[in-house]
Tab-separated table of C-alpha atoms in Angstrom:
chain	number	residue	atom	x	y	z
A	252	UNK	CA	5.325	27.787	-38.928
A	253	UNK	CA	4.231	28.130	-35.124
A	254	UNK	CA	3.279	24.975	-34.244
A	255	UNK	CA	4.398	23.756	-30.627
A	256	UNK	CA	3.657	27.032	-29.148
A	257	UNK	CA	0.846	26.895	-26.783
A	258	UNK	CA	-0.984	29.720	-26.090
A	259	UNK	CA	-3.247	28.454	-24.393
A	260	UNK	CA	-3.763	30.402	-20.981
A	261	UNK	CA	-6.504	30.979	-17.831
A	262	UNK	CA	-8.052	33.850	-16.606
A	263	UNK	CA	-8.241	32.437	-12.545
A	264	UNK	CA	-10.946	29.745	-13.059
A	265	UNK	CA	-11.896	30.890	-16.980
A	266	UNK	CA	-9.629	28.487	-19.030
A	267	UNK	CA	-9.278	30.169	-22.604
A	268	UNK	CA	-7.584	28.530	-25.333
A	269	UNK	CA	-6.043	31.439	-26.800
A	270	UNK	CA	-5.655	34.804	-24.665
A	271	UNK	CA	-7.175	37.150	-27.578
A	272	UNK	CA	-10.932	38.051	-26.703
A	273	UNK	CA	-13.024	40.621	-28.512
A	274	UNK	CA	-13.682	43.540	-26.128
A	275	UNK	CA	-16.869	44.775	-24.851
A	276	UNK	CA	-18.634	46.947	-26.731
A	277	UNK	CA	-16.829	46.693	-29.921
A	278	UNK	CA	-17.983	42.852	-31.096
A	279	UNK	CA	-21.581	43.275	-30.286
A	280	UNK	CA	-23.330	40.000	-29.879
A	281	UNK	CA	-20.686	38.322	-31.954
A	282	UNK	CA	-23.287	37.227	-34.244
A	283	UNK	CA	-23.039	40.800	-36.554
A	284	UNK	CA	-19.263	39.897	-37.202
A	285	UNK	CA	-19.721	36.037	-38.081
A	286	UNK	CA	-19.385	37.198	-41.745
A	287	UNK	CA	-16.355	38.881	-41.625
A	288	UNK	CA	-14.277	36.690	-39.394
A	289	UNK	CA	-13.765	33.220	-37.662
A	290	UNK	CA	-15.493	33.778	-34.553
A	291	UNK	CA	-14.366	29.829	-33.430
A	292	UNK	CA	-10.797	31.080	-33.070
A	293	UNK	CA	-11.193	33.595	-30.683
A	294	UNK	CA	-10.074	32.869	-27.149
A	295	UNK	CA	-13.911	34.225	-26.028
A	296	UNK	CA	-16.157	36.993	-26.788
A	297	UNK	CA	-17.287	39.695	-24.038
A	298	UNK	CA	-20.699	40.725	-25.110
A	299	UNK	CA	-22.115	44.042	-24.898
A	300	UNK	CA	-23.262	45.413	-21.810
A	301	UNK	CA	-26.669	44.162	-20.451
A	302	UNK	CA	-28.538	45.576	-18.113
A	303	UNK	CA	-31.824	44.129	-16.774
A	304	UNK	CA	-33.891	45.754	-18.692
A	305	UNK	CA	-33.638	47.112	-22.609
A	306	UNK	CA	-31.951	50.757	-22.970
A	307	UNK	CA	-31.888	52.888	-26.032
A	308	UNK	CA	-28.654	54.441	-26.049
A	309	UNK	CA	-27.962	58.547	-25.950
A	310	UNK	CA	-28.791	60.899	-28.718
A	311	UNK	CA	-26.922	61.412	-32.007
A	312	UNK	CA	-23.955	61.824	-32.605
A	313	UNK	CA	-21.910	59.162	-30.260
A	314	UNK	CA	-19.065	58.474	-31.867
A	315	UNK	CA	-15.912	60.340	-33.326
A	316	UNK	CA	-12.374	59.220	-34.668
A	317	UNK	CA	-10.142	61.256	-32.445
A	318	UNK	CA	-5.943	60.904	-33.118
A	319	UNK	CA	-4.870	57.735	-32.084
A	320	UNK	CA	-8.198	56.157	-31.641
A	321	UNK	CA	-11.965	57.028	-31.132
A	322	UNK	CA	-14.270	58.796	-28.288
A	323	UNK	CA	-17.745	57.171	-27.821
A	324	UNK	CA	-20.608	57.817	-25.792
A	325	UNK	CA	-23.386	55.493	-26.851
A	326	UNK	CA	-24.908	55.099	-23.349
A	327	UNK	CA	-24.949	51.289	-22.673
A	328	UNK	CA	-27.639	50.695	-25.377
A	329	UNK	CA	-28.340	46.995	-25.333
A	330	UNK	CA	-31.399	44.431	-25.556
A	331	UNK	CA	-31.636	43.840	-21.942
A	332	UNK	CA	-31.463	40.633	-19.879
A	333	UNK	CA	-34.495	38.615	-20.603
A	334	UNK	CA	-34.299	39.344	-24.750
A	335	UNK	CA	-30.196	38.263	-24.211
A	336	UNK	CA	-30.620	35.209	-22.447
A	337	UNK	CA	-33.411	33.903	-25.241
A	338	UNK	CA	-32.278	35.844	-28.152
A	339	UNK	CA	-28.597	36.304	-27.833
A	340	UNK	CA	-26.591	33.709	-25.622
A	341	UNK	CA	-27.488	30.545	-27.698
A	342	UNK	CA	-25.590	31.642	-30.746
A	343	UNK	CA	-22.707	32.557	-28.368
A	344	UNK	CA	-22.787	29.490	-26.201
A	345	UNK	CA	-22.476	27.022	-29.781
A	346	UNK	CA	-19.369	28.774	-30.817
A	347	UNK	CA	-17.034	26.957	-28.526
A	348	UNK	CA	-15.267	29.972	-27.366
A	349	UNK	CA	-15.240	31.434	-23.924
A	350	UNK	CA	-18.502	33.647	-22.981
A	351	UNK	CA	-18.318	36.777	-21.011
A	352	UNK	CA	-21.074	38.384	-20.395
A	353	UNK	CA	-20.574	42.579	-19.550
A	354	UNK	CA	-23.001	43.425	-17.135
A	355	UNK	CA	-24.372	46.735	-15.359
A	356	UNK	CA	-26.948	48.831	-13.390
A	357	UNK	CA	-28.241	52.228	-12.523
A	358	UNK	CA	-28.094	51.350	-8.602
A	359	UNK	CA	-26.894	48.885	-6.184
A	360	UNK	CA	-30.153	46.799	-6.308
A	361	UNK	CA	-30.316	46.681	-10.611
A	362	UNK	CA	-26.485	45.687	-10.606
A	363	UNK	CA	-27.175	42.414	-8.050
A	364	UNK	CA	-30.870	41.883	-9.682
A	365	UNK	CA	-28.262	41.873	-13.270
A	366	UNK	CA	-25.601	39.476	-11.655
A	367	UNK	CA	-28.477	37.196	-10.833
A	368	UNK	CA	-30.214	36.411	-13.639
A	369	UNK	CA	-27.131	36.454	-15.576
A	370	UNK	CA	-25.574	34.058	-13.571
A	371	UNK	CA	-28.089	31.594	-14.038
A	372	UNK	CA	-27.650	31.669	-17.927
A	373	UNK	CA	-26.436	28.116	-19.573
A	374	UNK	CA	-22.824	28.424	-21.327
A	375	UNK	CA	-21.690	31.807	-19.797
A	376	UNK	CA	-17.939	31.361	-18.686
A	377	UNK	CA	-17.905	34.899	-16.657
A	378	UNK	CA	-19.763	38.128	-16.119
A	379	UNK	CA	-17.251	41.298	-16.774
A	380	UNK	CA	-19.064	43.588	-14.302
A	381	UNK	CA	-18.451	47.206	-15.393
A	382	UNK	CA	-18.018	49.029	-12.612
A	383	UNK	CA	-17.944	52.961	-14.652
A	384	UNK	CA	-21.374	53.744	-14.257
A	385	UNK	CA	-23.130	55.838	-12.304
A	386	UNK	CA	-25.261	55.616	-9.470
A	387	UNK	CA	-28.163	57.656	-9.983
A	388	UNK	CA	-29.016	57.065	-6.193
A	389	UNK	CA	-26.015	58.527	-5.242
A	390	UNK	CA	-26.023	61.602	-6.963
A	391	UNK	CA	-24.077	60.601	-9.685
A	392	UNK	CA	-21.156	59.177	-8.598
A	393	UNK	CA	-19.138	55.883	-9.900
A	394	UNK	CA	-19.308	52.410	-8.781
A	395	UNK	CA	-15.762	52.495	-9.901
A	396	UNK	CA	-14.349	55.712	-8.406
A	397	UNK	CA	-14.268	54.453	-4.328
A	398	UNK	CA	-12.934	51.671	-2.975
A	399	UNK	CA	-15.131	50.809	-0.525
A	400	UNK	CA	-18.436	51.321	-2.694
A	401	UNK	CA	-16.412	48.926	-4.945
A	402	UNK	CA	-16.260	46.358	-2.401
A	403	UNK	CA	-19.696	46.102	-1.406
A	404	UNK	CA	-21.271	46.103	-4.912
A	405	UNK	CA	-18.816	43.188	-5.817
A	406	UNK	CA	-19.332	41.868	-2.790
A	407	UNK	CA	-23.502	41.624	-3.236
A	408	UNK	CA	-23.245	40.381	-6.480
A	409	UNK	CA	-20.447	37.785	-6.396
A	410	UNK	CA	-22.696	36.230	-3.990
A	411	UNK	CA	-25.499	35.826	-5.997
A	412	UNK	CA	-24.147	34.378	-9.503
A	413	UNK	CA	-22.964	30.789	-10.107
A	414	UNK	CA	-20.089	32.031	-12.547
A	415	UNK	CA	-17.026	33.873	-11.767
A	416	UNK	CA	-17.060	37.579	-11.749
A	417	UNK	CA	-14.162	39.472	-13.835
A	418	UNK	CA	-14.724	43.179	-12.458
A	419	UNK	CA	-14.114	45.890	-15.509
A	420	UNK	CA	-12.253	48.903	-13.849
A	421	UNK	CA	-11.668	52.575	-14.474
A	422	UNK	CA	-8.894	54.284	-15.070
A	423	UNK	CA	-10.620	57.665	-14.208
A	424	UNK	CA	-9.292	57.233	-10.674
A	425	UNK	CA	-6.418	58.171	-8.536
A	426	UNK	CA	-5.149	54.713	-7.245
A	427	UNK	CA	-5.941	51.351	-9.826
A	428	UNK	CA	-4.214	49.685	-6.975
A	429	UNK	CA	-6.699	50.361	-4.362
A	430	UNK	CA	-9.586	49.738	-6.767
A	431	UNK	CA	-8.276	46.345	-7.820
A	432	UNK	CA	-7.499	45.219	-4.229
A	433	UNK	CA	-11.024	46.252	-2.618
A	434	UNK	CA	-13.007	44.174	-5.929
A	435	UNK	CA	-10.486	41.189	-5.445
A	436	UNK	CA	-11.159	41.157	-1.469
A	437	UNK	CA	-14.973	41.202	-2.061
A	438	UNK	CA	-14.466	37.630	-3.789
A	439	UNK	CA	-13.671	38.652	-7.496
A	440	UNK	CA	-12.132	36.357	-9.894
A	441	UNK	CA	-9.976	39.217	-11.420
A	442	UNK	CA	-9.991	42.537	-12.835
A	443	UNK	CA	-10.554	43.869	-16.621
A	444	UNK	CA	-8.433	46.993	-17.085
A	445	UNK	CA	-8.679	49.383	-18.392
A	446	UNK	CA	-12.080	50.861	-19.404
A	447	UNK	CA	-12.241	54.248	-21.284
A	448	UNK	CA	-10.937	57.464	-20.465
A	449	UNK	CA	-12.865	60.095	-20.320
A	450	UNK	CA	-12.141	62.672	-23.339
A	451	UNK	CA	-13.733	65.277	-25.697
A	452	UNK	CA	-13.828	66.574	-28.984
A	453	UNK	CA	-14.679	69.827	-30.378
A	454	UNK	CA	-15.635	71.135	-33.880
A	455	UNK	CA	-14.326	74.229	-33.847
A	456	UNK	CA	-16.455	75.585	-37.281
A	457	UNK	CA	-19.617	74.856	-35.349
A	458	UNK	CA	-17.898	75.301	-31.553
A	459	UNK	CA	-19.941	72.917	-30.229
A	460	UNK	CA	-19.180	69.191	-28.950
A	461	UNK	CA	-18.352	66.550	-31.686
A	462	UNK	CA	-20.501	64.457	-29.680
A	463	UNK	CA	-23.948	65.053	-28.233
A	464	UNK	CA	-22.910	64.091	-24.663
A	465	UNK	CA	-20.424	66.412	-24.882
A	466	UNK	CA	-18.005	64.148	-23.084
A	467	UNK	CA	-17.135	60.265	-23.975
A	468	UNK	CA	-15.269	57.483	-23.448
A	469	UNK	CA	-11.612	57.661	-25.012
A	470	UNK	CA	-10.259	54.220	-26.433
A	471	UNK	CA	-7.838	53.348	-29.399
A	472	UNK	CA	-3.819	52.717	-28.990
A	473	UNK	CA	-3.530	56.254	-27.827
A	474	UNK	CA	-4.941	54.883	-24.242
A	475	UNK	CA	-2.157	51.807	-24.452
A	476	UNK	CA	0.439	53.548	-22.490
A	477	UNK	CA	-1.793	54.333	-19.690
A	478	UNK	CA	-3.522	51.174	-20.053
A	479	UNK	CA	0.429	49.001	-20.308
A	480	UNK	CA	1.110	50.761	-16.640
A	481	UNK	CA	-2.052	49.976	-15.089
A	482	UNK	CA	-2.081	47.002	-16.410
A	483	UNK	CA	1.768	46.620	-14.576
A	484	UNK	CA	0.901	48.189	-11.457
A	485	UNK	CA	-1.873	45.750	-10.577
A	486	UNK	CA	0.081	42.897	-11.116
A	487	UNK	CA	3.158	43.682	-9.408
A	488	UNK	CA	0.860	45.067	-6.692
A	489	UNK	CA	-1.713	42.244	-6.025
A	490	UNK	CA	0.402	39.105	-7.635
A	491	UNK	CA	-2.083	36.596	-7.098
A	492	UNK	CA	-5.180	38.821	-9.396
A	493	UNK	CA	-5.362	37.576	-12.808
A	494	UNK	CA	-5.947	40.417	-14.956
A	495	UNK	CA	-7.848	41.010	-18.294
A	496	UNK	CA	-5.885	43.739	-20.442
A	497	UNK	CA	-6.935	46.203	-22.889
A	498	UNK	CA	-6.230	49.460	-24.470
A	499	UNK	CA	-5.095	50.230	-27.465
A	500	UNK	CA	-4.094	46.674	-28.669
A	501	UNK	CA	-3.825	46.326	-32.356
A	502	UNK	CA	-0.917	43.855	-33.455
A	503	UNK	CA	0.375	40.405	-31.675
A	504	UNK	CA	2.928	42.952	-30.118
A	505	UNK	CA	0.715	44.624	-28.180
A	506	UNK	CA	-0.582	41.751	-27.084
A	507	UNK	CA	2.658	40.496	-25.736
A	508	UNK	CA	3.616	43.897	-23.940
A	509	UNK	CA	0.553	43.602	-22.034
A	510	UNK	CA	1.401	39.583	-21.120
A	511	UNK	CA	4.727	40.994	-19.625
A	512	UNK	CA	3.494	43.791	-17.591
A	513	UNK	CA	1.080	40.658	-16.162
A	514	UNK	CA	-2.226	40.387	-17.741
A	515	UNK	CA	-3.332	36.322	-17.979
A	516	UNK	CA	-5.044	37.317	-21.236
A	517	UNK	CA	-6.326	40.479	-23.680
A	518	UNK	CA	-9.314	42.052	-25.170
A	519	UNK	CA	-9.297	43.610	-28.523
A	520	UNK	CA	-11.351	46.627	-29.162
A	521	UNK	CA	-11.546	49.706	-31.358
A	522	UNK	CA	-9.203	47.563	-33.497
A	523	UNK	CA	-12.793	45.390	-34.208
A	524	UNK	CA	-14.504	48.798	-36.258
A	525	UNK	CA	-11.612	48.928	-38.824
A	526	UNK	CA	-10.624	45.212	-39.081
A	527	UNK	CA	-13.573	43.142	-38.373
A	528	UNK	CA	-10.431	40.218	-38.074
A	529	UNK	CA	-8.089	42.208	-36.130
A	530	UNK	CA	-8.803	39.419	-33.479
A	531	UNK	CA	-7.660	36.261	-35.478
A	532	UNK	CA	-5.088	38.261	-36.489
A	533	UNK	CA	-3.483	39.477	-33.722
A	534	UNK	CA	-4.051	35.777	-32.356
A	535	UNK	CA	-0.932	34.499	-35.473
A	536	UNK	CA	0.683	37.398	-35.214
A	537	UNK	CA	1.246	36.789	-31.181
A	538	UNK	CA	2.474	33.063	-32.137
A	539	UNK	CA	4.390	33.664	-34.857
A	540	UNK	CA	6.560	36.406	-31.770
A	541	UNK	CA	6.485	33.925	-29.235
A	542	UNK	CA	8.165	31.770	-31.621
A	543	UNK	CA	10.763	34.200	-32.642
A	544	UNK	CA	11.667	35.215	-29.235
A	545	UNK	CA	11.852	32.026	-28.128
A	546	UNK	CA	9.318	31.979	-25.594
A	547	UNK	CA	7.484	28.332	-25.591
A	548	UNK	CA	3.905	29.397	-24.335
A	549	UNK	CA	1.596	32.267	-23.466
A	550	UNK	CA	1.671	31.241	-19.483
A	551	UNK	CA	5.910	31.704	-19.760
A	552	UNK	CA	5.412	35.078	-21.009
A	553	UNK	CA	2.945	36.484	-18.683
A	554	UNK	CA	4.586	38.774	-16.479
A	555	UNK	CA	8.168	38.593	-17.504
A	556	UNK	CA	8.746	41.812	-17.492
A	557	UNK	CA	12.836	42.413	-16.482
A	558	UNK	CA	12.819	45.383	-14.071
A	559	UNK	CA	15.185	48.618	-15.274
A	560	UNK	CA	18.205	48.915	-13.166
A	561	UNK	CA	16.989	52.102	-12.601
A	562	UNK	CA	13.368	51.263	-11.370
A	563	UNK	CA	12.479	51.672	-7.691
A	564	UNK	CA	12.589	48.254	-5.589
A	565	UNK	CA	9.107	48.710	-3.634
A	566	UNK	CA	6.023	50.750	-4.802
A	567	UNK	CA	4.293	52.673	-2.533
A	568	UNK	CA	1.673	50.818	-0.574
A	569	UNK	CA	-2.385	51.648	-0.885
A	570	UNK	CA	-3.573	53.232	2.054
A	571	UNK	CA	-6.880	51.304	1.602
A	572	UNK	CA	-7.640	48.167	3.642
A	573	UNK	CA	-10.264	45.519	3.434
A	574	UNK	CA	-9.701	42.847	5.742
């Protein structure tokens, strides 16, 4: 029995009755999974990403099972903004569960045209913007990847939606601190971390790529490690940031080791394409621990982490700045 435990939690001004949300990219709309599992018990649903307008996705193949998880490069393909707001959201909103809303653009001006008429959509809790894109203005490069490009996208489109902004980072960078600092700075409401890594795959009887983009996004528990220390490092960094988690997560105790390291709640991903319930799931399998270990609630175990006597007092300090 786990009755009495609450794990009820927040994610800065999202409340979420239960801290288990299905990731990004792996639940869809949430309506292609009402079948297989009780959507009404998830703490919330982040939807695929939308961009403003519809986008058909990169070539065959885009997927492959990798050890320890799964690369994917599917390209953002989604129903765009206007066909989500009509089509989409109302199913969503009647669930009862928390709505975020994964958002993107190809350049500064789609990403804050995105935030915009997101934002003005009935029964969306948050937009998750997902910053791991390129900008095709900018020869390429990622949103995600400098600080102070960071800033200024946040920036622009935190001040044109109604609902709080959750900023998706990378971990394809050299300091998660400095990323997480500059988007909370520009005004958002947390972080989601971490996105994919970047991988590849090779089929060595054919020697070409095992998918058609040759490179993709790496996700699955052989990311949770990396994801478990960013995860950490943000939080004992930037205390005050509530923090999404993800990576890897496929059992209640996964979802409890990233609650210690200091995530305020967790997304469930890859898990979703073996075990359509992995969500509801984890969700009992995380109360039925809390329980054992005596630990009354979710909000008691988020970032009670004991240090190791042998672990440094101070970490080093971001050299980046945004007053």
């Amino acid at each position: 029995m786990t009755e009495g435990i609450d794990i009820t939690t927040s994610c800065g001004p999202i409340a979420l009755r239960s801290p288990i949300l299905a990731a990004s990219g792996c639940f869809a709309y949430g309506q292609q999974f009402a079948a297989f599992t009780d959507l009404r018990a998830l703490g919330g649903i982040s939807t695929k990403g939308i961009s403003p307008l519809p986008r058909h996705g990169n070539p065959l193949p885009r997927i492959c099972e990798t050890t320890g998880g799964m690369l994917n490069s599917i390209g953002l393909e989604n129903v765009g903004v206007e066909a989500f707001l009509r089509d989409k959201l109302p199913f969503l909103r009647d669930l009862g569960v928390s709505v975020w809303v994964n958002f993107f653009g190809v350049d500064f001006e789609t990403y804050v045209d995105c935030a915009r008429s997101l934002g003005a959509g009935q029964g969306i809790d948050a937009l998750e913007m997902n910053i791991s894109c390129p900008n095709i203005k900018k020869g390429g490069i990622e949103f995600g990847t400098v600080p102070e490009v960071a800033h200024r996208l946040t920036r622009a489109c935190v001040e044109v939606s109604r609902v709080p902004i959750i900023v998706k980072l990378s971990p394809n960078v050299s300091d998660i601190v400095a990323m997480a600092d500059a988007v909370q700075k520009a005004g958002a409401a947390g972080v989601s971390l971490i996105n994919t890594i970047t991988g590849m795959a090779i089929d060595v009887r054919t020697r070409r790529p095992k998918i058609a983009t040759r490179y993709g996004g790496l996700s699955g528990p052989a990311i949770k490690p990396i994801a478990l220390r960013m995860v950490h490092q943000v939080a004992r960094a930037l205390p005050d940031l509530p923090i999404c988690g993800m990576g890897g997560i496929l059992s209640g105790e996964d979802a409890l080791e990233f609650l210690m390291a200091g995530a305020h709640c967790v997304q469930v991903g890859t898990a979703n394409f073996a075990e359509p319930g992995a969500c509801v799931r984890i969700t009992e399998e995380l109360r039925g621990l809390l329980r054992a270990l005596k630990i009354p609630s979710v909000r008691a175990a988020i970032g009670s982490l004991e240090a190791h006597a042998a672990e440094p007092e101070h970490l080093p300090q971001s050299p980046w700045s945004f007053g």
